[in-house]
Amino acid sequence: MKIGAQLYTLAKYNQTLEGFATSLSKVADMGYKTVQVSGVCPYEPEWLKEQLEKNGLTCTLTHDAMDKIMDPDKLVADHNVFGCKYMGVSWMPPEYRDSLEKVKGFCDQFDASSRRLRQLGSRLMYHHHAFEYDALEGTTIMDYICDRFPAEDLGLTLDTYWVEYAGIDVVSELKRHKDRVQRIHLKDMEILPDGTRRYAPVGYGVMDFEKICAVAADLGVEYAYVEQDECFERDPFDCLKMSLDYLKSLGYEA
């Protein structure tokens, strides 16, 4: 299992091509070898290929807008330029979450695309948050999605923080979805004195990443991306470096 950087951590720095290029350089200097591209400005695939090669990086997962996912042939052609076979749905907008009929409508949008991506040798991934575990009409959104899509058509970018936030055991959830979790997010949780839960660098919170990572590696997770949605008083670049250093201390490499 290789450790990568989820560039959403650096989203505020990546809203211009100049800033995006600088972030890639800094991430490479930290020791990362692969990234997930998410929360960045528009870019041409040839530009990203050049920047990745310049910095000795690969891109092994992206998050993409729904309109791009609706055009799977172009999506795959663009991703093939920079050698990426995994494309992600970043989240389910709030307007789809309050009934299974609406959830079905959301899933309908990428039903055909998920199959087409598989036919083209690529894979669609769904990135969840905590709300997918809330009860909804006798089931959960997570269970509905997994029942709707066979594993070969839709993977899960399992997010350790959001599983923990929902009160679900992360290790059990990894095992439950072992056929879908080729890529995951490593995101820690700290609990403040007033009980507030918030994001923390990996290894600096309350979650047992020694156990989580061991199980993930054993299940065949290929890439685990460090992510921190907000860094609060810390610098986001420092947070990515802190997380990588901790994971290296457990024996994992970028």
PDB file of C-alpha atoms in Angstrom:
ATOM      1  CA  MET A   1       0.000   0.000   0.000  1.00  0.00           C
ATOM      2  CA  LYS A   2       1.416   3.361  -1.091  1.00  0.00           C
ATOM      3  CA  ILE A   3       0.750   6.657   0.660  1.00  0.00           C
ATOM      4  CA  GLY A   4      -0.406   9.569  -1.488  1.00  0.00           C
ATOM      5  CA  ALA A   5      -1.453  13.177  -0.973  1.00  0.00           C
ATOM      6  CA  GLN A   6      -5.084  14.193  -1.484  1.00  0.00           C
ATOM      7  CA  LEU A   7      -4.682  17.650  -3.006  1.00  0.00           C
ATOM      8  CA  TYR A   8      -8.041  18.805  -1.632  1.00  0.00           C
ATOM      9  CA  THR A   9      -6.009  19.476   1.533  1.00  0.00           C
ATOM     10  CA  LEU A  10      -4.348  22.295  -0.424  1.00  0.00           C
ATOM     11  CA  ALA A  11      -7.454  23.465  -2.288  1.00  0.00           C
ATOM     12  CA  LYS A  12      -7.076  27.158  -1.471  1.00  0.00           C
ATOM     13  CA  TYR A  13      -3.593  27.151  -3.013  1.00  0.00           C
ATOM     14  CA  ASN A  14      -4.655  25.336  -6.182  1.00  0.00           C
ATOM     15  CA  GLN A  15      -7.137  27.740  -7.761  1.00  0.00           C
ATOM     16  CA  THR A  16      -4.662  28.933 -10.391  1.00  0.00           C
ATOM     17  CA  LEU A  17      -2.334  26.873 -12.560  1.00  0.00           C
ATOM     18  CA  GLU A  18       0.644  28.650 -11.024  1.00  0.00           C
ATOM     19  CA  GLY A  19      -0.470  27.776  -7.512  1.00  0.00           C
ATOM     20  CA  PHE A  20      -1.334  24.212  -8.512  1.00  0.00           C
ATOM     21  CA  ALA A  21       2.133  23.753 -10.021  1.00  0.00           C
ATOM     22  CA  THR A  22       3.758  25.094  -6.859  1.00  0.00           C
ATOM     23  CA  SER A  23       1.747  22.705  -4.703  1.00  0.00           C
ATOM     24  CA  LEU A  24       2.814  19.726  -6.791  1.00  0.00           C
ATOM     25  CA  SER A  25       6.448  20.761  -6.392  1.00  0.00           C
ATOM     26  CA  LYS A  26       6.119  21.140  -2.616  1.00  0.00           C
ATOM     27  CA  VAL A  27       4.296  17.810  -2.239  1.00  0.00           C
ATOM     28  CA  ALA A  28       7.043  16.075  -4.209  1.00  0.00           C
ATOM     29  CA  ASP A  29       9.694  17.718  -2.042  1.00  0.00           C
ATOM     30  CA  MET A  30       7.988  16.244   1.042  1.00  0.00           C
ATOM     31  CA  GLY A  31       8.524  12.774  -0.360  1.00  0.00           C
ATOM     32  CA  TYR A  32       5.137  11.982  -1.861  1.00  0.00           C
ATOM     33  CA  LYS A  33       5.219  10.064  -5.134  1.00  0.00           C
ATOM     34  CA  THR A  34       1.517  10.054  -5.999  1.00  0.00           C
ATOM     35  CA  VAL A  35      -1.457  12.382  -5.630  1.00  0.00           C
ATOM     36  CA  GLN A  36      -5.199  12.509  -5.916  1.00  0.00           C
ATOM     37  CA  VAL A  37      -6.285  15.533  -7.926  1.00  0.00           C
ATOM     38  CA  SER A  38      -9.323  17.164  -6.304  1.00  0.00           C
ATOM     39  CA  GLY A  39     -10.457  20.702  -5.570  1.00  0.00           C
ATOM     40  CA  VAL A  40      -8.141  22.281  -8.150  1.00  0.00           C
ATOM     41  CA  CYS A  41      -8.598  24.850 -10.910  1.00  0.00           C
ATOM     42  CA  PRO A  42      -9.416  23.773 -14.482  1.00  0.00           C
ATOM     43  CA  TYR A  43      -6.440  22.235 -16.279  1.00  0.00           C
ATOM     44  CA  GLU A  44      -5.634  20.545 -19.550  1.00  0.00           C
ATOM     45  CA  PRO A  45      -4.579  16.887 -19.254  1.00  0.00           C
ATOM     46  CA  GLU A  46      -1.371  17.595 -21.162  1.00  0.00           C
ATOM     47  CA  TRP A  47      -0.484  20.305 -18.634  1.00  0.00           C
ATOM     48  CA  LEU A  48      -1.024  17.934 -15.721  1.00  0.00           C
ATOM     49  CA  LYS A  49       1.031  15.225 -17.410  1.00  0.00           C
ATOM     50  CA  GLU A  50       3.920  17.659 -17.835  1.00  0.00           C
ATOM     51  CA  GLN A  51       3.737  18.856 -14.224  1.00  0.00           C
ATOM     52  CA  LEU A  52       3.539  15.336 -12.816  1.00  0.00           C
ATOM     53  CA  GLU A  53       6.540  14.184 -14.839  1.00  0.00           C
ATOM     54  CA  LYS A  54       8.484  17.298 -13.890  1.00  0.00           C
ATOM     55  CA  ASN A  55       8.023  16.491 -10.198  1.00  0.00           C
ATOM     56  CA  GLY A  56       8.366  12.704 -10.333  1.00  0.00           C
ATOM     57  CA  LEU A  57       4.702  12.230  -9.398  1.00  0.00           C
ATOM     58  CA  THR A  58       1.815  10.122 -10.599  1.00  0.00           C
ATOM     59  CA  CYS A  59      -1.904  10.820 -10.322  1.00  0.00           C
ATOM     60  CA  THR A  60      -3.783   7.679  -9.339  1.00  0.00           C
ATOM     61  CA  LEU A  61      -7.251   9.098  -8.580  1.00  0.00           C
ATOM     62  CA  THR A  62      -9.270  12.219  -9.377  1.00  0.00           C
ATOM     63  CA  HIS A  63     -12.563  13.761  -8.333  1.00  0.00           C
ATOM     64  CA  ASP A  64     -14.530  14.958 -11.316  1.00  0.00           C
ATOM     65  CA  ALA A  65     -17.639  17.042 -11.958  1.00  0.00           C
ATOM     66  CA  MET A  66     -20.802  15.133 -12.828  1.00  0.00           C
ATOM     67  CA  ASP A  67     -20.941  16.602 -16.325  1.00  0.00           C
ATOM     68  CA  LYS A  68     -17.519  15.113 -17.049  1.00  0.00           C
ATOM     69  CA  ILE A  69     -18.558  11.733 -15.634  1.00  0.00           C
ATOM     70  CA  MET A  70     -21.552  11.850 -17.980  1.00  0.00           C
ATOM     71  CA  ASP A  71     -19.087  11.765 -20.892  1.00  0.00           C
ATOM     72  CA  PRO A  72     -17.069   8.664 -19.989  1.00  0.00           C
ATOM     73  CA  ASP A  73     -15.247   8.285 -23.298  1.00  0.00           C
ATOM     74  CA  LYS A  74     -13.772  11.784 -23.093  1.00  0.00           C
ATOM     75  CA  LEU A  75     -13.112  11.389 -19.369  1.00  0.00           C
ATOM     76  CA  VAL A  76     -11.072   8.248 -19.981  1.00  0.00           C
ATOM     77  CA  ALA A  77      -9.263   9.751 -22.960  1.00  0.00           C
ATOM     78  CA  ASP A  78      -8.246  12.778 -20.883  1.00  0.00           C
ATOM     79  CA  HIS A  79      -7.155  10.652 -17.912  1.00  0.00           C
ATOM     80  CA  ASN A  80      -5.163   8.332 -20.161  1.00  0.00           C
ATOM     81  CA  VAL A  81      -2.978  11.328 -21.074  1.00  0.00           C
ATOM     82  CA  PHE A  82      -1.610  11.436 -17.514  1.00  0.00           C
ATOM     83  CA  GLY A  83      -2.012   7.726 -16.804  1.00  0.00           C
ATOM     84  CA  CYS A  84      -4.897   7.690 -14.318  1.00  0.00           C
ATOM     85  CA  LYS A  85      -7.452   4.856 -14.335  1.00  0.00           C
ATOM     86  CA  TYR A  86      -9.542   5.831 -11.285  1.00  0.00           C
ATOM     87  CA  MET A  87     -12.092   8.669 -11.367  1.00  0.00           C
ATOM     88  CA  GLY A  88     -14.231   9.723  -8.439  1.00  0.00           C
ATOM     89  CA  VAL A  89     -17.620  11.165  -7.551  1.00  0.00           C
ATOM     90  CA  SER A  90     -16.710  13.530  -4.700  1.00  0.00           C
ATOM     91  CA  TRP A  91     -20.063  13.681  -2.920  1.00  0.00           C
ATOM     92  CA  MET A  92     -23.863  13.570  -3.092  1.00  0.00           C
ATOM     93  CA  PRO A  93     -25.359  17.089  -3.077  1.00  0.00           C
ATOM     94  CA  PRO A  94     -27.849  17.823  -0.241  1.00  0.00           C
ATOM     95  CA  GLU A  95     -30.876  17.959  -2.532  1.00  0.00           C
ATOM     96  CA  TYR A  96     -30.598  14.214  -3.189  1.00  0.00           C
ATOM     97  CA  ARG A  97     -30.347  12.960   0.378  1.00  0.00           C
ATOM     98  CA  ASP A  98     -33.809  13.064   1.963  1.00  0.00           C
ATOM     99  CA  SER A  99     -35.513  10.170   0.175  1.00  0.00           C
ATOM    100  CA  LEU A 100     -34.512   6.961  -1.557  1.00  0.00           C
ATOM    101  CA  GLU A 101     -36.287   8.154  -4.674  1.00  0.00           C
ATOM    102  CA  LYS A 102     -33.953  11.152  -4.800  1.00  0.00           C
ATOM    103  CA  VAL A 103     -30.937   8.948  -4.058  1.00  0.00           C
ATOM    104  CA  LYS A 104     -32.023   6.765  -6.964  1.00  0.00           C
ATOM    105  CA  GLY A 105     -32.156   9.835  -9.187  1.00  0.00           C
ATOM    106  CA  PHE A 106     -28.619  10.743  -8.193  1.00  0.00           C
ATOM    107  CA  CYS A 107     -27.355   7.228  -8.908  1.00  0.00           C
ATOM    108  CA  ASP A 108     -29.181   7.136 -12.243  1.00  0.00           C
ATOM    109  CA  GLN A 109     -26.893   9.934 -13.437  1.00  0.00           C
ATOM    110  CA  PHE A 110     -23.788   7.764 -13.401  1.00  0.00           C
ATOM    111  CA  ASP A 111     -25.279   4.303 -13.884  1.00  0.00           C
ATOM    112  CA  ALA A 112     -24.353   3.985 -17.563  1.00  0.00           C
ATOM    113  CA  SER A 113     -21.055   5.833 -17.095  1.00  0.00           C
ATOM    114  CA  SER A 114     -19.865   3.446 -14.393  1.00  0.00           C
ATOM    115  CA  ARG A 115     -20.329   0.500 -16.745  1.00  0.00           C
ATOM    116  CA  ARG A 116     -18.713   2.299 -19.661  1.00  0.00           C
ATOM    117  CA  LEU A 117     -15.684   3.246 -17.568  1.00  0.00           C
ATOM    118  CA  ARG A 118     -15.233  -0.417 -16.666  1.00  0.00           C
ATOM    119  CA  GLN A 119     -15.477  -1.395 -20.326  1.00  0.00           C
ATOM    120  CA  LEU A 120     -12.743   1.128 -21.117  1.00  0.00           C
ATOM    121  CA  GLY A 121     -10.448  -0.288 -18.439  1.00  0.00           C
ATOM    122  CA  SER A 122     -11.049   2.442 -15.866  1.00  0.00           C
ATOM    123  CA  ARG A 123     -13.024   2.548 -12.615  1.00  0.00           C
ATOM    124  CA  LEU A 124     -15.522   4.917 -11.056  1.00  0.00           C
ATOM    125  CA  MET A 125     -15.152   5.554  -7.303  1.00  0.00           C
ATOM    126  CA  TYR A 126     -17.668   7.073  -4.884  1.00  0.00           C
ATOM    127  CA  HIS A 127     -16.350   9.174  -2.002  1.00  0.00           C
ATOM    128  CA  HIS A 128     -18.688   9.202   1.000  1.00  0.00           C
ATOM    129  CA  HIS A 129     -19.202  11.390   4.046  1.00  0.00           C
ATOM    130  CA  ALA A 130     -21.018  10.609   7.317  1.00  0.00           C
ATOM    131  CA  PHE A 131     -24.586  11.215   6.134  1.00  0.00           C
ATOM    132  CA  GLU A 132     -24.573   8.067   3.987  1.00  0.00           C
ATOM    133  CA  TYR A 133     -24.776   6.068   7.230  1.00  0.00           C
ATOM    134  CA  ASP A 134     -27.930   7.780   8.515  1.00  0.00           C
ATOM    135  CA  ALA A 135     -31.122   5.702   8.509  1.00  0.00           C
ATOM    136  CA  LEU A 136     -33.309   6.411   5.478  1.00  0.00           C
ATOM    137  CA  GLU A 137     -36.506   4.500   4.746  1.00  0.00           C
ATOM    138  CA  GLY A 138     -35.315   1.294   6.389  1.00  0.00           C
ATOM    139  CA  THR A 139     -31.818   1.319   4.953  1.00  0.00           C
ATOM    140  CA  THR A 140     -28.890   3.746   4.531  1.00  0.00           C
ATOM    141  CA  ILE A 141     -27.620   5.617   1.505  1.00  0.00           C
ATOM    142  CA  MET A 142     -24.378   3.630   1.728  1.00  0.00           C
ATOM    143  CA  ASP A 143     -26.196   0.309   1.609  1.00  0.00           C
ATOM    144  CA  TYR A 144     -28.477   1.508  -1.184  1.00  0.00           C
ATOM    145  CA  ILE A 145     -25.515   2.555  -3.348  1.00  0.00           C
ATOM    146  CA  CYS A 146     -23.675  -0.716  -2.743  1.00  0.00           C
ATOM    147  CA  ASP A 147     -26.806  -2.752  -3.489  1.00  0.00           C
ATOM    148  CA  ARG A 148     -27.428  -0.718  -6.634  1.00  0.00           C
ATOM    149  CA  PHE A 149     -23.939  -1.008  -8.131  1.00  0.00           C
ATOM    150  CA  PRO A 150     -21.924  -4.232  -8.349  1.00  0.00           C
ATOM    151  CA  ALA A 151     -18.371  -3.884  -7.060  1.00  0.00           C
ATOM    152  CA  GLU A 152     -16.894  -4.189 -10.550  1.00  0.00           C
ATOM    153  CA  ASP A 153     -18.817  -1.058 -11.625  1.00  0.00           C
ATOM    154  CA  LEU A 154     -18.332   1.158  -8.582  1.00  0.00           C
ATOM    155  CA  GLY A 155     -15.582   1.332  -6.000  1.00  0.00           C
ATOM    156  CA  LEU A 156     -15.610   3.235  -2.704  1.00  0.00           C
ATOM    157  CA  THR A 157     -12.982   5.729  -1.681  1.00  0.00           C
ATOM    158  CA  LEU A 158     -13.522   4.899   1.964  1.00  0.00           C
ATOM    159  CA  ASP A 159     -12.875   7.929   4.184  1.00  0.00           C
ATOM    160  CA  THR A 160     -11.625   6.896   7.612  1.00  0.00           C
ATOM    161  CA  TYR A 161     -12.663  10.142   9.315  1.00  0.00           C
ATOM    162  CA  TRP A 162     -16.249  10.064   8.097  1.00  0.00           C
ATOM    163  CA  VAL A 163     -16.671   6.400   9.000  1.00  0.00           C
ATOM    164  CA  GLU A 164     -15.447   7.188  12.524  1.00  0.00           C
ATOM    165  CA  TYR A 165     -17.639  10.308  12.679  1.00  0.00           C
ATOM    166  CA  ALA A 166     -20.694   8.198  11.826  1.00  0.00           C
ATOM    167  CA  GLY A 167     -19.919   5.876  14.731  1.00  0.00           C
ATOM    168  CA  ILE A 168     -18.931   2.941  12.522  1.00  0.00           C
ATOM    169  CA  ASP A 169     -15.848   0.795  13.151  1.00  0.00           C
ATOM    170  CA  VAL A 170     -13.364   1.667  10.403  1.00  0.00           C
ATOM    171  CA  VAL A 171     -11.736  -1.770  10.288  1.00  0.00           C
ATOM    172  CA  SER A 172     -15.084  -3.534  10.008  1.00  0.00           C
ATOM    173  CA  GLU A 173     -16.171  -1.173   7.245  1.00  0.00           C
ATOM    174  CA  LEU A 174     -12.973  -1.766   5.303  1.00  0.00           C
ATOM    175  CA  LYS A 175     -13.545  -5.498   5.520  1.00  0.00           C
ATOM    176  CA  ARG A 176     -17.221  -5.158   4.547  1.00  0.00           C
ATOM    177  CA  HIS A 177     -16.267  -3.368   1.345  1.00  0.00           C
ATOM    178  CA  LYS A 178     -13.026  -5.194   0.590  1.00  0.00           C
ATOM    179  CA  ASP A 179     -13.946  -5.594  -3.097  1.00  0.00           C
ATOM    180  CA  ARG A 180     -14.428  -1.838  -3.545  1.00  0.00           C
ATOM    181  CA  VAL A 181     -11.637  -0.123  -1.593  1.00  0.00           C
ATOM    182  CA  GLN A 182      -8.599  -0.076  -3.860  1.00  0.00           C
ATOM    183  CA  ARG A 183      -8.230   3.584  -2.824  1.00  0.00           C
ATOM    184  CA  ILE A 184      -8.988   5.126   0.590  1.00  0.00           C
ATOM    185  CA  HIS A 185      -8.568   8.408   2.458  1.00  0.00           C
ATOM    186  CA  LEU A 186      -6.531   8.538   5.652  1.00  0.00           C
ATOM    187  CA  LYS A 187      -7.898  11.322   7.814  1.00  0.00           C
ATOM    188  CA  ASP A 188      -7.559  11.511  11.591  1.00  0.00           C
ATOM    189  CA  MET A 189      -9.894  12.977  14.234  1.00  0.00           C
ATOM    190  CA  GLU A 190      -9.051  14.977  17.305  1.00  0.00           C
ATOM    191  CA  ILE A 191     -11.576  15.690  20.060  1.00  0.00           C
ATOM    192  CA  LEU A 192     -11.352  19.068  21.769  1.00  0.00           C
ATOM    193  CA  PRO A 193     -12.031  19.539  25.503  1.00  0.00           C
ATOM    194  CA  ASP A 194     -15.577  20.710  24.746  1.00  0.00           C
ATOM    195  CA  GLY A 195     -16.252  17.510  22.770  1.00  0.00           C
ATOM    196  CA  THR A 196     -15.920  19.066  19.326  1.00  0.00           C
ATOM    197  CA  ARG A 197     -14.634  16.603  16.734  1.00  0.00           C
ATOM    198  CA  ARG A 198     -12.385  17.955  14.018  1.00  0.00           C
ATOM    199  CA  TYR A 199      -9.763  16.938  11.462  1.00  0.00           C
ATOM    200  CA  ALA A 200      -6.160  16.277  12.496  1.00  0.00           C
ATOM    201  CA  PRO A 201      -2.953  15.133  10.807  1.00  0.00           C
ATOM    202  CA  VAL A 202      -2.749  11.347  10.638  1.00  0.00           C
ATOM    203  CA  GLY A 203      -1.243  10.045  13.856  1.00  0.00           C
ATOM    204  CA  TYR A 204      -2.166  13.157  15.841  1.00  0.00           C
ATOM    205  CA  GLY A 205      -5.753  12.249  16.696  1.00  0.00           C
ATOM    206  CA  VAL A 206      -7.704   9.497  18.436  1.00  0.00           C
ATOM    207  CA  MET A 207      -7.911   6.936  15.626  1.00  0.00           C
ATOM    208  CA  ASP A 208      -5.846   3.731  15.571  1.00  0.00           C
ATOM    209  CA  PHE A 209      -4.052   4.061  12.244  1.00  0.00           C
ATOM    210  CA  GLU A 210      -1.566   1.365  13.064  1.00  0.00           C
ATOM    211  CA  LYS A 211      -4.468  -1.106  13.011  1.00  0.00           C
ATOM    212  CA  ILE A 212      -6.405   0.598  10.218  1.00  0.00           C
ATOM    213  CA  CYS A 213      -3.431   0.678   7.857  1.00  0.00           C
ATOM    214  CA  ALA A 214      -2.429  -2.900   8.602  1.00  0.00           C
ATOM    215  CA  VAL A 215      -5.916  -4.136   7.723  1.00  0.00           C
ATOM    216  CA  ALA A 216      -6.126  -1.908   4.633  1.00  0.00           C
ATOM    217  CA  ALA A 217      -2.798  -3.220   3.346  1.00  0.00           C
ATOM    218  CA  ASP A 218      -3.853  -6.805   4.051  1.00  0.00           C
ATOM    219  CA  LEU A 219      -7.082  -6.269   2.092  1.00  0.00           C
ATOM    220  CA  GLY A 220      -5.139  -5.088  -0.952  1.00  0.00           C
ATOM    221  CA  VAL A 221      -5.708  -1.334  -0.785  1.00  0.00           C
ATOM    222  CA  GLU A 222      -3.300   0.048  -3.375  1.00  0.00           C
ATOM    223  CA  TYR A 223      -3.242   3.742  -2.466  1.00  0.00           C
ATOM    224  CA  ALA A 224      -4.106   5.510   0.782  1.00  0.00           C
ATOM    225  CA  TYR A 225      -4.284   9.287   0.398  1.00  0.00           C
ATOM    226  CA  VAL A 226      -3.626  11.636   3.293  1.00  0.00           C
ATOM    227  CA  GLU A 227      -6.364  14.250   3.470  1.00  0.00           C
ATOM    228  CA  GLN A 228      -7.272  17.049   5.865  1.00  0.00           C
ATOM    229  CA  ASP A 229     -10.267  19.157   4.853  1.00  0.00           C
ATOM    230  CA  GLU A 230      -9.346  21.934   7.297  1.00  0.00           C
ATOM    231  CA  CYS A 231      -6.059  22.446   9.115  1.00  0.00           C
ATOM    232  CA  PHE A 232      -7.161  25.166  11.561  1.00  0.00           C
ATOM    233  CA  GLU A 233      -4.086  26.692  13.254  1.00  0.00           C
ATOM    234  CA  ARG A 234      -1.648  24.525  11.270  1.00  0.00           C
ATOM    235  CA  ASP A 235      -0.265  25.088   7.776  1.00  0.00           C
ATOM    236  CA  PRO A 236      -1.788  22.578   5.297  1.00  0.00           C
ATOM    237  CA  PHE A 237       1.614  21.765   3.815  1.00  0.00           C
ATOM    238  CA  ASP A 238       2.933  21.037   7.302  1.00  0.00           C
ATOM    239  CA  CYS A 239      -0.050  18.772   7.954  1.00  0.00           C
ATOM    240  CA  LEU A 240       0.653  16.697   4.849  1.00  0.00           C
ATOM    241  CA  LYS A 241       4.297  16.337   5.901  1.00  0.00           C
ATOM    242  CA  MET A 242       3.396  15.425   9.495  1.00  0.00           C
ATOM    243  CA  SER A 243       1.017  12.738   8.286  1.00  0.00           C
ATOM    244  CA  LEU A 244       3.522  11.277   5.847  1.00  0.00           C
ATOM    245  CA  ASP A 245       6.265  11.191   8.467  1.00  0.00           C
ATOM    246  CA  TYR A 246       3.961   9.377  10.887  1.00  0.00           C
ATOM    247  CA  LEU A 247       2.915   6.805   8.289  1.00  0.00           C
ATOM    248  CA  LYS A 248       6.540   6.233   7.323  1.00  0.00           C
ATOM    249  CA  SER A 249       7.238   5.513  11.000  1.00  0.00           C
ATOM    250  CA  LEU A 250       4.713   2.662  10.671  1.00  0.00           C
ATOM    251  CA  GLY A 251       6.644   1.276   7.706  1.00  0.00           C
ATOM    252  CA  TYR A 252       4.597   2.645   4.796  1.00  0.00           C
ATOM    253  CA  GLU A 253       6.131   4.444   1.837  1.00  0.00           C
ATOM    254  CA  ALA A 254       4.898   7.026  -0.609  1.00  0.00           C
TER     255      ALA A 254
END
